Amino acid sequence: MDDGFASIEELKRRVTVASVLQCRLMRMVMENKRTVLDVFEEGRGGLNGVLGERLGTWLLRAVPHRSIVGHSYTLHIPPGQEDFRCGREWGEIVGRVTSNTMGTKYTISEVSGANAWHEVCIVTYDINFMGKKGPRKMTATIRAVDKTGRAIEPLQPLSKQNKAPNAVVLESKSPQWNSETRAFGLEFYNRVLVSSVKNFQLVHPEDVDYIVVQFGKVAEGVFTMDARFPMSPIMAFGVAVSAMDHKLACP
């Protein structure tokens, strides 16, 4: 990705094994009062924030849509000049995140053709009986990739193949109780500054030291998101969006 906007192919491509995608998420309130989520890749030039800080390359925008059966978000590339001329505040749609009514299951999909959707990740949350005092437990199921980085396709939609051999299941890393702060906590290596039930790290159960996705709060409306192989920018952003969404069963 260069100092310009990333291509759709780059947003779908898995992060390379030797790199880490470090991003900043911003909750933005538009003129029409709709709240959107923007994600920027850090360290790549790009746009300035309200306070003059460098936000980096603008990657994606999540636009919320409400319904009686659950929440959904469409994922868009940044608006281009033609979009601005037409009064649009986001560009072409490249993905979506949909939830069930209780907010315990989210499906992340990519656009794969004209009016066609391709499931790439399923995120599930356990019901949190401890409310805001306890950590959330979540899993993310994604398609496995071969040695070339190409996704191994299941014969059926991913949501029906969670235990398939060609799927990878990631789990939230279990926080440890800190008696001094009287809170659960993880080591975020100075990337997260504010305690929040939404903060998480996704790991493979067989290697809990390899953090695939890390997400956490920095300030009001500001978050960091770091992703590694085998996640793609769209997948990682979709998981972060699911964490920020309101959940009836997971305070």
Short mmCIF file of C-alpha atoms in Angstrom, two decimals:
data_model
loop_
_atom_site.label_atom_id
_atom_site.label_comp_id
_atom_site.label_asym_id
_atom_site.label_seq_id
_atom_site.Cartn_x
_atom_site.Cartn_y
_atom_site.Cartn_z
CA MET A 1 0.00 0.00 0.00
CA ASP A 2 1.36 3.44 -0.90
CA ASP A 3 0.46 6.95 0.24
CA GLY A 4 -2.66 6.83 -1.90
CA PHE A 5 -5.75 4.76 -1.25
CA ALA A 6 -5.26 1.00 -1.17
CA SER A 7 -6.67 -1.07 -4.02
CA ILE A 8 -9.54 -3.49 -3.45
CA GLU A 9 -7.17 -6.38 -4.17
CA GLU A 10 -4.82 -5.18 -1.42
CA LEU A 11 -7.69 -4.93 1.07
CA LYS A 12 -8.69 -8.55 0.37
CA ARG A 13 -5.13 -9.91 0.37
CA ARG A 14 -3.81 -11.65 3.49
CA VAL A 15 -1.16 -9.78 5.47
CA THR A 16 2.24 -11.25 4.63
CA VAL A 17 3.91 -13.54 7.16
CA ALA A 18 6.80 -11.15 7.81
CA SER A 19 4.75 -7.99 8.38
CA VAL A 20 2.26 -6.42 10.79
CA LEU A 21 -0.58 -4.17 9.63
CA GLN A 22 -0.87 -1.37 12.21
CA CYS A 23 -3.98 0.77 12.00
CA ARG A 24 -5.85 3.55 13.74
CA LEU A 25 -9.65 3.41 13.97
CA MET A 26 -11.72 6.58 14.34
CA ARG A 27 -15.39 6.90 15.22
CA MET A 28 -16.68 9.79 13.10
CA VAL A 29 -20.03 11.62 13.26
CA MET A 30 -21.11 12.82 9.82
CA GLU A 31 -23.13 15.95 9.03
CA ASN A 32 -26.27 13.83 8.81
CA LYS A 33 -25.59 12.63 12.41
CA ARG A 34 -24.77 9.10 11.22
CA THR A 35 -21.79 7.58 13.02
CA VAL A 36 -19.27 5.78 10.82
CA LEU A 37 -16.00 3.97 11.55
CA ASP A 38 -12.86 4.77 9.57
CA VAL A 39 -9.63 2.78 9.58
CA PHE A 40 -6.23 4.19 8.58
CA GLU A 41 -2.94 2.36 8.07
CA GLU A 42 -0.32 3.99 10.28
CA GLY A 43 3.09 5.10 9.07
CA ARG A 44 2.09 5.59 5.44
CA GLY A 45 1.61 9.35 5.15
CA GLY A 46 -1.95 10.08 4.18
CA LEU A 47 -4.45 12.28 6.02
CA ASN A 48 -4.21 14.50 9.10
CA GLY A 49 -6.55 14.18 12.06
CA VAL A 50 -8.52 16.94 13.75
CA LEU A 51 -5.60 17.64 16.12
CA GLY A 52 -3.04 17.60 13.32
CA GLU A 53 -1.77 14.08 13.98
CA ARG A 54 -0.94 11.85 11.04
CA LEU A 55 -3.69 9.30 10.58
CA GLY A 56 -2.04 7.41 7.74
CA THR A 57 -3.53 5.91 4.60
CA TRP A 58 -7.31 5.76 4.67
CA LEU A 59 -8.28 2.12 4.03
CA LEU A 60 -11.97 1.56 4.73
CA ARG A 61 -15.16 3.07 6.13
CA ALA A 62 -17.89 1.08 7.93
CA VAL A 63 -21.42 2.45 7.57
CA PRO A 64 -24.07 1.15 10.02
CA HIS A 65 -27.55 -0.03 9.05
CA ARG A 66 -30.18 -0.97 11.64
CA SER A 67 -32.99 -3.50 11.39
CA ILE A 68 -35.26 -5.49 13.70
CA VAL A 69 -33.33 -8.72 13.06
CA GLY A 70 -29.85 -7.42 13.89
CA HIS A 71 -27.24 -4.86 12.94
CA SER A 72 -25.29 -4.68 9.74
CA TYR A 73 -22.45 -2.58 8.38
CA THR A 74 -21.36 -2.07 4.82
CA LEU A 75 -17.61 -1.69 4.27
CA HIS A 76 -16.54 0.87 1.67
CA ILE A 77 -13.35 2.17 0.16
CA PRO A 78 -12.79 5.93 0.71
CA PRO A 79 -14.84 8.30 -1.44
CA GLY A 80 -13.27 9.48 -4.66
CA GLN A 81 -13.68 12.78 -6.46
CA GLU A 82 -16.79 11.55 -8.27
CA ASP A 83 -18.34 10.47 -4.96
CA PHE A 84 -17.72 13.89 -3.45
CA ARG A 85 -19.19 15.60 -6.50
CA CYS A 86 -22.33 13.49 -6.08
CA GLY A 87 -22.52 14.19 -2.35
CA ARG A 88 -21.56 10.65 -1.32
CA GLU A 89 -19.53 10.25 1.87
CA TRP A 90 -18.12 6.82 1.02
CA GLY A 91 -16.93 4.94 -2.04
CA GLU A 92 -17.56 1.54 -3.58
CA ILE A 93 -18.80 -1.23 -1.30
CA VAL A 94 -16.28 -4.05 -0.80
CA GLY A 95 -17.66 -5.96 2.17
CA ARG A 96 -20.23 -6.15 4.93
CA VAL A 97 -20.65 -7.25 8.53
CA THR A 98 -24.01 -8.67 9.64
CA SER A 99 -25.11 -9.79 13.10
CA ASN A 100 -27.88 -11.82 14.66
CA THR A 101 -30.44 -10.18 16.94
CA MET A 102 -28.52 -10.79 20.17
CA GLY A 103 -25.15 -9.67 18.81
CA THR A 104 -23.50 -13.02 19.50
CA LYS A 105 -22.69 -13.96 15.90
CA TYR A 106 -21.29 -11.84 13.08
CA THR A 107 -20.66 -12.79 9.46
CA ILE A 108 -18.01 -10.91 7.50
CA SER A 109 -18.36 -11.09 3.72
CA GLU A 110 -16.56 -9.66 0.71
CA VAL A 111 -18.04 -8.64 -2.61
CA SER A 112 -17.01 -11.31 -5.09
CA GLY A 113 -18.90 -10.17 -8.17
CA ALA A 114 -22.08 -8.49 -9.31
CA ASN A 115 -24.55 -8.83 -6.39
CA ALA A 116 -22.52 -11.79 -5.04
CA TRP A 117 -21.19 -12.14 -1.50
CA HIS A 118 -18.39 -14.37 -0.27
CA GLU A 119 -18.16 -15.28 3.43
CA VAL A 120 -14.62 -14.89 4.76
CA CYS A 121 -15.00 -14.85 8.55
CA ILE A 122 -17.50 -15.82 11.26
CA VAL A 123 -17.16 -14.16 14.68
CA THR A 124 -19.03 -15.52 17.70
CA TYR A 125 -19.29 -14.09 21.21
CA ASP A 126 -20.15 -16.02 24.35
CA ILE A 127 -22.90 -14.56 26.53
CA ASN A 128 -21.14 -12.50 29.19
CA PHE A 129 -22.79 -13.18 32.54
CA MET A 130 -20.28 -10.94 34.32
CA GLY A 131 -21.35 -7.85 32.40
CA LYS A 132 -18.78 -5.06 32.16
CA LYS A 133 -16.73 -6.53 35.02
CA GLY A 134 -15.57 -9.52 33.00
CA PRO A 135 -13.84 -10.03 29.67
CA ARG A 136 -15.65 -11.03 26.51
CA LYS A 137 -14.94 -14.41 25.01
CA MET A 138 -14.94 -14.62 21.24
CA THR A 139 -13.88 -16.88 18.39
CA ALA A 140 -13.19 -16.05 14.76
CA THR A 141 -13.35 -18.71 12.06
CA ILE A 142 -11.60 -17.92 8.78
CA ARG A 143 -10.69 -19.84 5.65
CA ALA A 144 -7.30 -21.52 5.77
CA VAL A 145 -4.75 -20.64 3.09
CA ASP A 146 -2.30 -22.77 1.15
CA LYS A 147 1.44 -22.14 0.73
CA THR A 148 0.78 -19.52 -1.94
CA GLY A 149 -1.54 -17.54 0.35
CA ARG A 150 -4.65 -18.51 -1.61
CA ALA A 151 -7.74 -19.30 0.46
CA ILE A 152 -8.81 -22.94 0.54
CA GLU A 153 -12.48 -22.87 -0.30
CA PRO A 154 -14.97 -25.03 1.61
CA LEU A 155 -17.71 -26.70 -0.42
CA GLN A 156 -20.40 -24.96 1.63
CA PRO A 157 -20.67 -21.50 3.21
CA LEU A 158 -18.19 -20.98 6.02
CA SER A 159 -20.93 -20.55 8.63
CA LYS A 160 -21.85 -24.22 8.14
CA GLN A 161 -18.23 -25.41 8.10
CA ASN A 162 -16.81 -24.06 11.37
CA LYS A 163 -15.16 -27.41 12.11
CA ALA A 164 -13.95 -28.09 8.57
CA PRO A 165 -10.26 -29.02 8.18
CA ASN A 166 -9.80 -26.12 5.78
CA ALA A 167 -10.92 -23.54 8.35
CA VAL A 168 -8.83 -21.86 11.05
CA VAL A 169 -10.45 -21.08 14.41
CA LEU A 170 -8.94 -18.24 16.44
CA GLU A 171 -9.83 -17.50 20.06
CA SER A 172 -9.65 -14.42 22.26
CA LYS A 173 -6.64 -14.55 24.54
CA SER A 174 -7.68 -14.91 28.17
CA PRO A 175 -6.91 -11.80 30.25
CA GLN A 176 -5.33 -12.14 33.66
CA TRP A 177 -6.82 -10.56 36.77
CA ASN A 178 -4.67 -7.69 38.09
CA SER A 179 -5.17 -7.24 41.83
CA GLU A 180 -3.64 -3.74 41.76
CA THR A 181 -5.96 -2.34 39.11
CA ARG A 182 -8.80 -4.70 40.09
CA ALA A 183 -9.45 -5.47 36.44
CA PHE A 184 -8.75 -8.08 33.79
CA GLY A 185 -5.88 -7.15 31.53
CA LEU A 186 -3.68 -8.13 28.59
CA GLU A 187 -0.25 -6.93 27.49
CA PHE A 188 -0.87 -4.57 24.57
CA TYR A 189 2.71 -3.26 24.28
CA ASN A 190 1.69 0.42 24.59
CA ARG A 191 -0.73 0.16 21.68
CA VAL A 192 -3.80 0.38 23.96
CA LEU A 193 -4.16 3.05 26.65
CA VAL A 194 -7.72 2.75 28.00
CA SER A 195 -9.28 -0.30 29.66
CA SER A 196 -12.40 -1.47 27.84
CA VAL A 197 -14.45 -4.64 27.56
CA LYS A 198 -14.06 -4.21 23.79
CA ASN A 199 -10.27 -4.65 23.89
CA PHE A 200 -9.13 -8.06 22.65
CA GLN A 201 -6.36 -10.18 21.19
CA LEU A 202 -7.09 -13.09 18.83
CA VAL A 203 -4.69 -16.03 18.89
CA HIS A 204 -4.54 -19.61 17.71
CA PRO A 205 -5.09 -21.99 20.67
CA GLU A 206 -1.88 -23.87 19.77
CA ASP A 207 0.27 -20.71 19.79
CA VAL A 208 -1.11 -18.08 22.17
CA ASP A 209 2.00 -15.90 21.81
CA TYR A 210 1.35 -15.26 18.11
CA ILE A 211 -1.25 -12.47 18.13
CA VAL A 212 -3.23 -12.48 14.88
CA VAL A 213 -5.46 -9.48 15.63
CA GLN A 214 -5.13 -6.95 18.44
CA PHE A 215 -7.68 -4.21 19.07
CA GLY A 216 -8.08 -1.66 21.85
CA LYS A 217 -9.07 1.81 22.95
CA VAL A 218 -6.65 4.73 22.92
CA ALA A 219 -9.01 7.64 23.66
CA GLU A 220 -12.67 8.52 23.25
CA GLY A 221 -13.61 7.40 19.74
CA VAL A 222 -10.03 6.37 18.92
CA PHE A 223 -8.76 2.78 18.73
CA THR A 224 -5.79 0.82 17.40
CA MET A 225 -6.02 -2.36 15.33
CA ASP A 226 -3.03 -4.54 14.48
CA ALA A 227 -3.29 -7.57 12.19
CA ARG A 228 -0.95 -10.32 11.04
CA PHE A 229 -1.07 -13.35 8.76
CA PRO A 230 -3.47 -15.00 7.95
CA MET A 231 -5.84 -12.01 8.29
CA SER A 232 -6.64 -9.53 5.52
CA PRO A 233 -7.43 -5.84 6.15
CA ILE A 234 -11.13 -6.44 5.42
CA MET A 235 -11.28 -9.43 7.79
CA ALA A 236 -9.48 -7.62 10.62
CA PHE A 237 -11.60 -4.48 10.23
CA GLY A 238 -14.76 -6.60 10.19
CA VAL A 239 -13.74 -8.27 13.46
CA ALA A 240 -13.03 -4.86 15.01
CA VAL A 241 -16.42 -3.57 13.85
CA SER A 242 -18.09 -6.57 15.47
CA ALA A 243 -16.32 -5.79 18.76
CA MET A 244 -17.53 -2.19 18.71
CA ASP A 245 -21.13 -3.05 17.87
CA HIS A 246 -23.78 -2.95 20.61
CA LYS A 247 -24.68 -6.41 21.88
CA LEU A 248 -27.80 -7.32 23.85
CA ALA A 249 -26.18 -10.48 25.24
CA CYS A 250 -22.67 -9.08 25.76
CA PRO A 251 -22.63 -5.75 27.64
#
